């Protein structure tokens, strides 16, 4: 969540007239994340999140907004998109596609305990189960082809050791048997800052805008890499056990998933190392733009390529 597009009080007031939400009380830009422009918006009728989509177009958005509503209808604590007076969820603001969603209660656990990791694993499994009946589909825009193409762009800017690590990670990504792994709708970005808690219970799953159809195991790997590793690249084994055991209790991994787990963990770490490297070397303009340090994901990759395979 960043602010690439400035929204004036006048423009937002006019935008909100399309919704049955009462008068605008206040709004504030959100300076975290890297893709879209986001604001907290308070009106007489409640608290909401406004998103202006910087890269996605109108044709992309029914998948994401529909998935959020679908999951919310099935008990997943996803933010429900608001319908305007004409019944539509997608509008336009400042020349960009825009949507309002519910602002969920709770706060992220940036240093989660094992109970919160267990709850996150359960929530991910619940999301996968609930999304099975969602009929729209979307390709993973950060899939294998993107990873190869982005690696070619950043490789010339890397020192030799990092370039060698990149090639090792790409080889592991290529070796994974992606089409043989169980597929479904995945969140693809279930980082700690995208899960809200009240005490140790998950109260919200947010930022569905990387969701797509891909290997379910890839989603688990993305989550493990963020929740279970320290900043210095060390694995927190207690968190790892809590999260993976909670997930696998609801969806038992196949033999192929167990065999390919290390390669998928590597591919998931590669995906975020590459996106952070790209943003680091090719930054975008905007206010409150949050560029994340790629170093932690380089360390996680070194763990996964260092001969310490993890098991499910």
Coordinates of C-alpha atoms in Angstrom, one line a residue:
X1 CA 0.0 0.0 0.0
X2 CA 1.5 3.3 -1.2
X3 CA 0.5 6.7 -2.4
X4 CA 1.3 7.2 -6.1
X5 CA -1.8 9.3 -6.9
X6 CA -2.8 12.3 -4.7
X7 CA -6.5 12.6 -4.0
X8 CA -7.9 15.9 -3.0
X9 CA -10.6 16.5 -0.4
X10 CA -12.9 17.8 -3.2
X11 CA -12.3 14.8 -5.5
X12 CA -12.9 12.3 -2.7
X13 CA -16.0 14.1 -1.6
X14 CA -17.4 13.9 -5.1
X15 CA -16.4 10.2 -5.3
X16 CA -18.2 9.3 -2.1
X17 CA -21.4 10.9 -3.3
X18 CA -21.7 7.7 -5.4
X19 CA -22.1 5.6 -2.2
X20 CA -24.7 5.7 0.6
X21 CA -22.0 6.4 3.2
X22 CA -22.8 9.8 4.7
X23 CA -20.4 12.8 4.7
X24 CA -16.6 12.5 4.6
X25 CA -15.0 13.0 8.1
X26 CA -11.3 12.4 7.1
X27 CA -8.8 10.5 5.1
X28 CA -5.2 9.5 5.3
X29 CA -2.7 8.0 2.8
X30 CA -1.2 4.6 3.6
X31 CA 2.5 4.5 3.0
X32 CA 3.1 0.8 3.1
X33 CA 3.3 -1.7 0.2
X34 CA 4.5 -1.2 -3.3
X35 CA 1.7 -1.5 -5.9
X36 CA -1.5 0.6 -5.5
X37 CA -2.5 3.9 -3.9
X38 CA -4.4 3.4 -0.7
X39 CA -6.2 5.7 1.8
X40 CA -8.0 5.2 5.0
X41 CA -11.4 6.9 4.7
X42 CA -13.7 7.8 7.5
X43 CA -17.3 8.8 6.9
X44 CA -20.4 9.2 9.0
X45 CA -21.3 5.6 8.4
X46 CA -18.0 3.9 9.0
X47 CA -14.3 3.3 8.3
X48 CA -13.1 2.1 4.9
X49 CA -10.1 1.6 2.7
X50 CA -10.0 3.3 -0.7
X51 CA -7.7 1.7 -3.3
X52 CA -6.7 3.3 -6.6
X53 CA -5.3 0.7 -8.9
X54 CA -2.1 1.9 -10.5
X55 CA -1.3 -1.1 -12.7
X56 CA -4.4 -3.2 -12.9
X57 CA -7.1 -2.2 -15.3
X58 CA -10.9 -2.6 -15.2
X59 CA -10.8 -6.0 -16.9
X60 CA -8.5 -7.4 -14.2
X61 CA -10.4 -6.3 -11.2
X62 CA -13.6 -8.4 -11.1
X63 CA -11.5 -11.4 -10.2
X64 CA -10.0 -9.7 -7.1
X65 CA -13.1 -7.9 -5.9
X66 CA -15.2 -10.9 -6.6
X67 CA -12.9 -13.2 -4.7
X68 CA -12.9 -10.9 -1.7
X69 CA -16.7 -10.9 -1.6
X70 CA -16.8 -14.7 -2.3
X71 CA -14.5 -15.4 0.7
X72 CA -16.3 -13.0 3.0
X73 CA -19.6 -14.7 2.2
X74 CA -18.0 -18.0 3.4
X75 CA -16.7 -16.8 6.7
X76 CA -13.2 -15.9 5.7
X77 CA -12.4 -12.5 7.3
X78 CA -11.8 -10.7 4.0
X79 CA -12.7 -7.1 3.4
X80 CA -16.0 -6.9 1.5
X81 CA -16.1 -4.5 -1.4
X82 CA -18.8 -1.8 -1.1
X83 CA -21.4 -1.4 -3.8
X84 CA -22.1 2.1 -5.1
X85 CA -25.7 3.4 -5.5
X86 CA -25.9 1.7 -8.9
X87 CA -24.9 -1.6 -7.5
X88 CA -21.3 -1.7 -8.9
X89 CA -18.2 -2.2 -6.8
X90 CA -15.7 -0.7 -9.3
X91 CA -15.6 3.1 -9.9
X92 CA -13.0 5.6 -11.2
X93 CA -11.1 8.3 -9.3
X94 CA -8.4 10.6 -10.6
X95 CA -8.4 8.7 -13.9
X96 CA -7.7 5.4 -12.1
X97 CA -10.0 2.4 -11.4
X98 CA -11.0 2.6 -7.7
X99 CA -12.8 0.7 -5.1
X100 CA -13.9 1.0 -1.5
X101 CA -13.7 -1.9 0.9
X102 CA -14.6 -2.5 4.5
X103 CA -11.8 -1.6 7.0
X104 CA -11.4 -4.6 9.2
X105 CA -10.6 -4.4 12.9
X106 CA -7.4 -5.7 14.4
X107 CA -3.7 -5.1 13.9
X108 CA -0.8 -7.0 12.3
X109 CA 1.5 -9.1 14.4
X110 CA 4.9 -8.1 13.0
X111 CA 6.6 -10.4 15.6
X112 CA 4.0 -13.2 15.8
X113 CA 3.9 -15.8 18.5
X114 CA 3.4 -19.5 17.8
X115 CA -0.4 -19.2 18.5
X116 CA -0.7 -16.5 15.9
X117 CA 1.4 -18.6 13.4
X118 CA -0.9 -21.5 14.1
X119 CA -3.9 -19.2 13.4
X120 CA -2.3 -17.9 10.2
X121 CA -1.8 -21.5 8.9
X122 CA -5.4 -22.3 9.7
X123 CA -6.6 -19.1 8.0
X124 CA -4.6 -19.9 4.8
X125 CA -6.1 -23.4 4.7
X126 CA -9.6 -22.0 5.2
X127 CA -9.0 -19.5 2.4
X128 CA -7.9 -22.3 0.0
X129 CA -11.0 -24.3 0.9
X130 CA -13.4 -21.4 0.6
X131 CA -12.0 -20.3 -2.8
X132 CA -12.4 -23.7 -4.4
X133 CA -15.9 -22.8 -5.5
X134 CA -14.9 -19.4 -6.9
X135 CA -15.3 -19.6 -10.7
X136 CA -13.3 -16.7 -12.0
X137 CA -9.6 -17.4 -12.8
X138 CA -6.5 -15.3 -13.1
X139 CA -2.9 -16.2 -14.0
X140 CA -0.1 -15.5 -11.6
X141 CA 1.5 -12.3 -12.9
X142 CA 4.6 -13.1 -10.8
X143 CA 4.8 -16.7 -12.1
X144 CA 7.7 -18.6 -13.6
X145 CA 7.9 -16.5 -16.8
X146 CA 7.9 -13.2 -14.8
X147 CA 10.7 -14.6 -12.5
X148 CA 12.9 -15.5 -15.5
X149 CA 12.3 -12.1 -17.2
X150 CA 12.9 -10.1 -14.1
X151 CA 16.0 -12.0 -13.3
X152 CA 17.4 -11.0 -16.7
X153 CA 16.7 -7.4 -15.8
X154 CA 18.3 -7.3 -12.4
X155 CA 21.2 -9.7 -13.0
X156 CA 23.5 -7.0 -14.5
X157 CA 23.2 -4.9 -11.3
X158 CA 24.1 -7.7 -8.9
X159 CA 27.6 -8.6 -7.5
X160 CA 28.9 -12.0 -8.6
X161 CA 27.9 -13.8 -5.4
X162 CA 24.3 -12.6 -5.7
X163 CA 24.2 -13.4 -9.4
X164 CA 25.3 -17.0 -8.6
X165 CA 22.6 -17.3 -6.0
X166 CA 20.0 -16.0 -8.5
X167 CA 21.0 -18.7 -11.0
X168 CA 20.8 -21.4 -8.3
X169 CA 17.4 -20.3 -7.3
X170 CA 16.2 -20.2 -10.9
X171 CA 17.4 -23.8 -11.4
X172 CA 15.4 -24.9 -8.3
X173 CA 12.3 -23.0 -9.6
X174 CA 12.6 -24.8 -13.0
X175 CA 13.0 -28.2 -11.3
X176 CA 9.7 -27.9 -9.4
X177 CA 6.9 -30.0 -10.9
X178 CA 4.5 -27.1 -11.0
X179 CA 1.8 -28.7 -13.1
X180 CA 1.8 -31.9 -10.9
X181 CA 1.1 -29.9 -7.7
X182 CA -2.5 -29.3 -6.5
X183 CA -3.8 -26.1 -8.0
X184 CA -6.4 -23.5 -6.8
X185 CA -7.0 -19.9 -6.0
X186 CA -4.2 -18.5 -3.8
X187 CA -3.6 -15.3 -2.0
X188 CA 0.0 -15.2 -3.1
X189 CA 1.0 -12.4 -0.6
X190 CA 0.0 -13.5 2.9
X191 CA 2.7 -11.6 4.7
X192 CA 2.4 -10.7 8.3
X193 CA 1.2 -7.2 7.4
X194 CA -1.7 -8.6 5.4
X195 CA -3.1 -10.5 8.4
X196 CA -4.9 -8.7 11.2
X197 CA -5.3 -10.1 14.7
X198 CA -7.4 -9.5 17.8
X199 CA -5.4 -11.2 20.5
X200 CA -4.3 -14.5 18.9
X201 CA -7.3 -14.8 16.5
X202 CA -7.2 -13.8 12.9
X203 CA -9.7 -10.9 12.4
X204 CA -8.8 -10.0 8.8
X205 CA -7.0 -11.0 5.7
X206 CA -6.3 -8.1 3.4
X207 CA -4.6 -7.1 0.1
X208 CA -5.9 -9.7 -2.3
X209 CA -4.4 -7.9 -5.4
X210 CA -1.8 -10.6 -6.1
X211 CA -4.4 -13.4 -5.8
X212 CA -4.4 -15.8 -8.7
X213 CA -4.6 -19.5 -9.7
X214 CA -1.5 -21.4 -9.0
X215 CA 0.0 -24.2 -6.9
X216 CA -1.5 -24.2 -3.4
X217 CA 1.9 -25.1 -2.0
X218 CA 3.4 -21.9 -3.4
X219 CA 1.0 -19.9 -1.2
X220 CA 2.1 -21.9 1.8
X221 CA 5.7 -21.3 0.9
X222 CA 5.2 -17.5 0.5
X223 CA 3.6 -17.5 4.0
X224 CA 6.3 -19.6 5.6
X225 CA 9.1 -17.5 4.2
X226 CA 7.7 -14.3 5.7
X227 CA 6.3 -15.6 9.0
X228 CA 8.9 -18.2 10.0
X229 CA 12.3 -16.5 9.2
X230 CA 14.1 -13.9 11.2
X231 CA 15.6 -10.8 9.6
X232 CA 19.1 -12.4 9.6
X233 CA 17.8 -15.4 7.6
X234 CA 17.6 -17.8 10.5
X235 CA 14.6 -20.2 10.6
X236 CA 12.3 -19.9 13.7
X237 CA 11.5 -23.6 14.0
X238 CA 8.7 -23.1 16.6
X239 CA 6.9 -20.7 14.3
X240 CA 7.5 -23.1 11.3
X241 CA 6.0 -26.1 13.1
X242 CA 3.0 -24.1 14.3
X243 CA 2.1 -22.7 10.9
X244 CA 2.8 -25.7 8.8
X245 CA 1.1 -28.2 11.2
X246 CA -2.0 -26.0 11.4
X247 CA -2.2 -25.8 7.6
X248 CA -1.5 -29.5 6.9
X249 CA -4.0 -30.6 9.5
X250 CA -6.7 -29.2 7.2
X251 CA -5.1 -30.1 3.9
X252 CA -2.7 -33.0 3.9
X253 CA 0.1 -32.5 1.4
X254 CA 0.5 -35.0 -1.5
X255 CA 3.7 -37.0 -2.0
X256 CA 4.7 -34.7 -4.9
X257 CA 4.2 -31.6 -2.6
X258 CA 6.4 -33.1 0.1
X259 CA 9.1 -34.0 -2.4
X260 CA 9.1 -30.6 -4.1
X261 CA 8.7 -28.5 -0.9
X262 CA 12.3 -27.3 -0.9
X263 CA 12.1 -26.1 -4.5
X264 CA 8.8 -24.3 -4.0
X265 CA 10.2 -22.6 -0.9
X266 CA 13.1 -21.5 -3.0
X267 CA 10.8 -20.2 -5.8
X268 CA 8.6 -18.3 -3.4
X269 CA 11.7 -16.6 -1.9
X270 CA 13.0 -15.9 -5.3
X271 CA 9.7 -14.2 -6.3
X272 CA 10.0 -11.6 -3.5
X273 CA 13.7 -11.2 -3.8
X274 CA 13.3 -10.3 -7.4
X275 CA 10.4 -7.9 -6.9
X276 CA 12.3 -6.1 -4.2
X277 CA 15.5 -6.0 -6.3
X278 CA 13.5 -4.6 -9.2
X279 CA 11.9 -1.9 -7.1
X280 CA 15.2 -1.1 -5.5
X281 CA 17.0 -0.6 -8.8
X282 CA 14.1 0.8 -10.8
X283 CA 12.0 2.8 -8.3
X284 CA 8.7 4.4 -9.1
X285 CA 7.7 8.0 -8.4
X286 CA 5.1 8.8 -5.7
X287 CA 4.4 10.1 -2.3
X288 CA 4.9 7.8 0.7
X289 CA 6.3 5.1 -1.6
X290 CA 7.6 2.2 0.5
X291 CA 10.5 0.3 -1.1
X292 CA 11.3 -2.9 0.8
X293 CA 14.9 -4.0 1.4
X294 CA 15.7 -7.1 -0.7
X295 CA 18.4 -8.3 1.7
X296 CA 16.2 -10.4 4.0
X297 CA 15.0 -12.4 1.0
X298 CA 18.5 -12.9 -0.2
X299 CA 19.2 -14.4 3.2
X300 CA 16.2 -16.7 3.1
X301 CA 17.3 -17.9 -0.4
X302 CA 20.7 -18.7 1.0
X303 CA 19.1 -20.8 3.7
X304 CA 17.0 -22.7 1.1
X305 CA 19.9 -23.3 -1.2
X306 CA 22.3 -24.1 1.6
X307 CA 21.6 -27.8 2.0
X308 CA 19.2 -27.6 4.9
X309 CA 16.0 -29.0 3.4
X310 CA 12.7 -28.6 5.3
X311 CA 10.0 -31.2 5.5
X312 CA 6.3 -30.9 5.7

